[in-house]
Short mmCIF file of C-alpha atoms in Angstrom, two decimals:
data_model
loop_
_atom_site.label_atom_id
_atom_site.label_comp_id
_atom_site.label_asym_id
_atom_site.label_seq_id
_atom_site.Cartn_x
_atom_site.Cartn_y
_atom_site.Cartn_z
CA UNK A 644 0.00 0.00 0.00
CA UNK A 645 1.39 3.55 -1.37
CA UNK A 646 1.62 5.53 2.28
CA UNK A 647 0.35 8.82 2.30
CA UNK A 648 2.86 11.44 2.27
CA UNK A 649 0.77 14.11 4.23
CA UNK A 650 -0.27 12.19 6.93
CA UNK A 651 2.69 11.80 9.50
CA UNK A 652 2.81 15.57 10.10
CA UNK A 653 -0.76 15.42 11.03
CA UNK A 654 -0.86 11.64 12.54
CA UNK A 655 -2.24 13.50 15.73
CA UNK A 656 -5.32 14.73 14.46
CA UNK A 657 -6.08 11.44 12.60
CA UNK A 658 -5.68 9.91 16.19
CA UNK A 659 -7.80 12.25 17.72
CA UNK A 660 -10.62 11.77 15.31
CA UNK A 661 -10.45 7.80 15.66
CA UNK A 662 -10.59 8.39 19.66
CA UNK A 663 -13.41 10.87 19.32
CA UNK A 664 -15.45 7.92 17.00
CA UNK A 665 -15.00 8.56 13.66
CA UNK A 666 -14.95 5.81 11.50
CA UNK A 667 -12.33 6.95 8.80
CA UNK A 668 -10.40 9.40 8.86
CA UNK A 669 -7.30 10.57 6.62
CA UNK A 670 -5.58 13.53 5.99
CA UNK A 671 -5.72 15.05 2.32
CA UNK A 672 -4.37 17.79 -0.28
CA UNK A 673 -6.98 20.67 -0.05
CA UNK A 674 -6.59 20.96 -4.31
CA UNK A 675 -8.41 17.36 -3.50
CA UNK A 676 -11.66 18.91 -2.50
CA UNK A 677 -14.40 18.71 -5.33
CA UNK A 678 -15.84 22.30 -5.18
CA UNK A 679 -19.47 22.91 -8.03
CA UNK A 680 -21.19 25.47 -8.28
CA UNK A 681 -24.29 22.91 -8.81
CA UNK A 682 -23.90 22.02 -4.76
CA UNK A 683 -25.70 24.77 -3.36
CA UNK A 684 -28.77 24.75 -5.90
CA UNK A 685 -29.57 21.24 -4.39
CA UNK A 686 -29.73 23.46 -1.29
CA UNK A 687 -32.18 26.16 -2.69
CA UNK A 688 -34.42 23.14 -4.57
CA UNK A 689 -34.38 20.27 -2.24
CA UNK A 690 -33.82 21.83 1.56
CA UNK A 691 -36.15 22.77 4.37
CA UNK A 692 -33.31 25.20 6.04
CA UNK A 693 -32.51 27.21 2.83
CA UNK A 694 -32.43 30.94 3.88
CA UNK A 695 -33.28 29.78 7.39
CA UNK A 696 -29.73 30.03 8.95
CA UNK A 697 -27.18 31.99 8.85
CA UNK A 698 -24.87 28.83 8.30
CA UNK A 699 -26.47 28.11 5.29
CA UNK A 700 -26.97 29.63 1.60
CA UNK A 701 -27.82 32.07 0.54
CA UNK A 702 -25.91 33.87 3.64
CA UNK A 703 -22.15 31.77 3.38
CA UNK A 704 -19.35 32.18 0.77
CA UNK A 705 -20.55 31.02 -3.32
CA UNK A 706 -18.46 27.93 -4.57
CA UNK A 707 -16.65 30.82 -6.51
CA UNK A 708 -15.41 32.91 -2.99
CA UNK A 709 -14.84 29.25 -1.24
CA UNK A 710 -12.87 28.02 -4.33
CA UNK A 711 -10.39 30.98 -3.49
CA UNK A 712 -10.41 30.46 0.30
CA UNK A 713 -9.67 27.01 -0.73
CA UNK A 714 -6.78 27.87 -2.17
CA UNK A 715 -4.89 29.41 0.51
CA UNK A 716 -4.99 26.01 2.90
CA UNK A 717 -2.78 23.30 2.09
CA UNK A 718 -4.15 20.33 3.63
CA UNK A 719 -8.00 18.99 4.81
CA UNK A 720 -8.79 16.59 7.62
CA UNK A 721 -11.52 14.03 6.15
CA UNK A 722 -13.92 12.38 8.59
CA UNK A 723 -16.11 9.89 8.23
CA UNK A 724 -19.54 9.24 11.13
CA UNK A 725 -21.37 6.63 10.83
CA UNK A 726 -25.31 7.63 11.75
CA UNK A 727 -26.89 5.44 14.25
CA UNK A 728 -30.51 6.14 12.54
CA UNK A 729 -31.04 2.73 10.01
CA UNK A 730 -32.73 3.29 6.73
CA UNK A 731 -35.58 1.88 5.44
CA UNK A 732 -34.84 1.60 1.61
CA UNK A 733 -38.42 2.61 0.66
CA UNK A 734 -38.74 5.28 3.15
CA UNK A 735 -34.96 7.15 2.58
CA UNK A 736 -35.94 7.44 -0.79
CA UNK A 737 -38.59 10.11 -0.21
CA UNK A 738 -37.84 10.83 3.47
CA UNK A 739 -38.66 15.17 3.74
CA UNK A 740 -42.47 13.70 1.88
CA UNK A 741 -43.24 10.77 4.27
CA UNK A 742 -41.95 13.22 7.41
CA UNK A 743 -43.53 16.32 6.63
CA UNK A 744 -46.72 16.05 3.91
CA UNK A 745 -49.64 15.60 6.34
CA UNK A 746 -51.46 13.08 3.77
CA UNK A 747 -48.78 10.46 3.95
CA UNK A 748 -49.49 6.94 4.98
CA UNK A 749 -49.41 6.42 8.58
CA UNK A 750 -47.07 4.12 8.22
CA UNK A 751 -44.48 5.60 6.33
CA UNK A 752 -44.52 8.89 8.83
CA UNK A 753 -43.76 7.13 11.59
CA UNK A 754 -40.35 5.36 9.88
CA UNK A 755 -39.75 8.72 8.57
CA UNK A 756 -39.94 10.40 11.81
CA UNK A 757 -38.29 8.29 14.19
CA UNK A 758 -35.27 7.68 11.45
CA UNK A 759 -34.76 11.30 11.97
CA UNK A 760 -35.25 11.55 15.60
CA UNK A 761 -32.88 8.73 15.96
CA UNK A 762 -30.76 10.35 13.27
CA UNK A 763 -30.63 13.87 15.16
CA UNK A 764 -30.36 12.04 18.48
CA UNK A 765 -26.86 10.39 17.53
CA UNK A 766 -25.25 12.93 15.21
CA UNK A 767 -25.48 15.38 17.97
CA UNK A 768 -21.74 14.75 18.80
CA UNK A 769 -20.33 15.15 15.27
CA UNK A 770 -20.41 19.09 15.48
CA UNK A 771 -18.64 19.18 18.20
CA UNK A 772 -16.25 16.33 17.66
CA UNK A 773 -15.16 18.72 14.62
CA UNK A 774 -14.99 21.63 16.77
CA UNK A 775 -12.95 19.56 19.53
CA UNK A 776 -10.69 18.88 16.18
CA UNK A 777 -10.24 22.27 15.12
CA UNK A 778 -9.30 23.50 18.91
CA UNK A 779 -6.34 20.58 19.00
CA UNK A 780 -4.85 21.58 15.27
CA UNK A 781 -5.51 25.36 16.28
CA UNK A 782 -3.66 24.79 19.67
CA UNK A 783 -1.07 22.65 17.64
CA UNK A 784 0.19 25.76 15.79
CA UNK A 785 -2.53 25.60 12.79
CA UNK A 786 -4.21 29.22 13.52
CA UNK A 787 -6.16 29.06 10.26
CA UNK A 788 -7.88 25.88 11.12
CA UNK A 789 -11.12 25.74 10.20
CA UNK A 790 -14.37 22.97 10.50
CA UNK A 791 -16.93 22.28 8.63
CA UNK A 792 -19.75 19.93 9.41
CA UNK A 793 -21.99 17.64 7.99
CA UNK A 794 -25.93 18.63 7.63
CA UNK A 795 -27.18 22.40 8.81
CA UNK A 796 -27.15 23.95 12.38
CA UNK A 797 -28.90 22.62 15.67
CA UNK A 798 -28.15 25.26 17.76
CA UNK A 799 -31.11 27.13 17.87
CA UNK A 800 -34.54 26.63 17.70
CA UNK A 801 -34.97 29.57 15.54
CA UNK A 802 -32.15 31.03 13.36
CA UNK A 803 -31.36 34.64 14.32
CA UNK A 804 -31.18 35.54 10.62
CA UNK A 805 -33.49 38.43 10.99
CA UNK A 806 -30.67 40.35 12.94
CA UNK A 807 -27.90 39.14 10.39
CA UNK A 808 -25.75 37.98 13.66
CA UNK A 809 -24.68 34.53 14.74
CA UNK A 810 -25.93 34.66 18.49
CA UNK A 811 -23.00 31.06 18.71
CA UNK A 812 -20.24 31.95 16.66
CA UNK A 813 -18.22 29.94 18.46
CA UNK A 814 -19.97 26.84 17.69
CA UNK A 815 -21.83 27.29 14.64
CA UNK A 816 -19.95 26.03 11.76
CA UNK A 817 -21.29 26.12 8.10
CA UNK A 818 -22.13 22.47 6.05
CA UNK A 819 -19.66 21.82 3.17
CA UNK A 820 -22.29 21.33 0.98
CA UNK A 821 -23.68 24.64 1.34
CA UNK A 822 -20.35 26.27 -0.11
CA UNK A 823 -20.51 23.78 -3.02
CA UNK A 824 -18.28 21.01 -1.86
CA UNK A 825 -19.06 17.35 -3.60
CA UNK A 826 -19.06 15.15 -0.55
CA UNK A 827 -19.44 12.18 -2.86
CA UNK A 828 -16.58 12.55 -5.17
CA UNK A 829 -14.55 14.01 -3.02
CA UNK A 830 -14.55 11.14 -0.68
CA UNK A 831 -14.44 8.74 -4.04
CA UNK A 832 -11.34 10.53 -4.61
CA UNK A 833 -9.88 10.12 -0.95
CA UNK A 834 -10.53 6.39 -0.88
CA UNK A 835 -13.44 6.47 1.26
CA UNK A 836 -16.44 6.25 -0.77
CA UNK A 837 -19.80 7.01 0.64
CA UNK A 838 -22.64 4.65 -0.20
CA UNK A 839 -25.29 6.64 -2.15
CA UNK A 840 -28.06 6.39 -2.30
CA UNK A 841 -28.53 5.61 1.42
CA UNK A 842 -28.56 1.90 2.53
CA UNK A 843 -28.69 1.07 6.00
CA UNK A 844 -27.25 3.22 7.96
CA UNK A 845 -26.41 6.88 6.25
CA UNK A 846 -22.37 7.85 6.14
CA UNK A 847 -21.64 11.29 7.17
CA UNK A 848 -18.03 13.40 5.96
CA UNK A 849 -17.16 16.17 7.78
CA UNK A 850 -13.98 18.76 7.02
CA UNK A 851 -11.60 20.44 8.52
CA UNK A 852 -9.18 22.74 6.60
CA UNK A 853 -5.93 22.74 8.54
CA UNK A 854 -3.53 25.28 7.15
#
């Protein structure tokens, strides 16, 4: 096997991810992130949140401005999470309809809404396990580190988008998809492919640009 050349000098924070609970984890050239400007229109077409946080589009960088601030980091920090949530192979396939359209079957709702309460329940970790990564490659001499997570804030109940301000800038981090990053090829690319669409349960990359 061809060892990676990158990740020695950052062997810690591949450590730390693993003892945090990430199921993969590897260390890769930023040029290696998959950045289209077709990402964020999935976002406007296909997602409850759109405008809704601050975190999200239309209110973060374009793919154009984060294809730039790209460019100035030398190195990403790819995680893998496995969700605990299991998928139903009917249900995943149309999951925002069966959770949210009051005339679906019975049935179906109920799949759809416990796969996200169980979903929500055990991914609540994953933002912070990225922040908890960022702190130990800032306080390792990286002050540009930066995370990104998978899937849009939980902070608050209610967005504070009205004001324009963050109210946990600290905490909040913006979704790589919502900049235009292509999870999917980009973890093709790295060797750690996610399985798409969904079976079982759902695989979640995170980011975190080191410096």
């Amino acid at each position: 096997m061809k060892k990676d050349p990158v990740s020695p000098q950052y062997a810690f924070l591949v450590e730390k991810a693993r003892e945090l609970g990430a199921k993969d984890v590897k260390v890769i050239p930023a040029a290696d992130i998959v950045v289209e400007n077709r990402i964020p229109l999935k976002c406007r077409a296909g997602c409850i949140s759109y405008g809704k946080k601050l975190i999200c589009p239309p209110y973060v960088p374009t793919p154009d401005e984060f294809r730039k601030i790209l460019s100035e980091y030398r190195y990403a920090l790819l995680v893998k999470f496995i969700s605990p949530a299991e998928a139903d192979p009917v249900v995943i396939c149309s999951i925002y309809k069966y959770w949210l359209d009051p005339e679906a079957p019975a049935d179906r709702k109920e799949q759809a809404t416990q796969f996200w309460k169980d979903h929500f329940n055990g991914t609540g970790a994953f933002a912070p396990m990225m922040l908890e990564l960022e702190r130990t490659a800032f306080n390792a001499g990286n002050p540009f580190a930066l995370a990104f997570v998978n899937g849009s804030c939980r902070l608050c109940e209610t967005c504070n988008v009205k004001a324009g301000i963050c109210v946990h800038p600290t905490q909040a981090r913006i979704p790589e998809h919502a900049v235009g990053v292509n999870m999917v090829k980009t973890a093709e690319k790295a060797g750690m492919p996610i399985r798409f669409p969904v079976q079982g349960h759902p695989e979640l990359m995170a980011l975190l640009l080191i410096d």
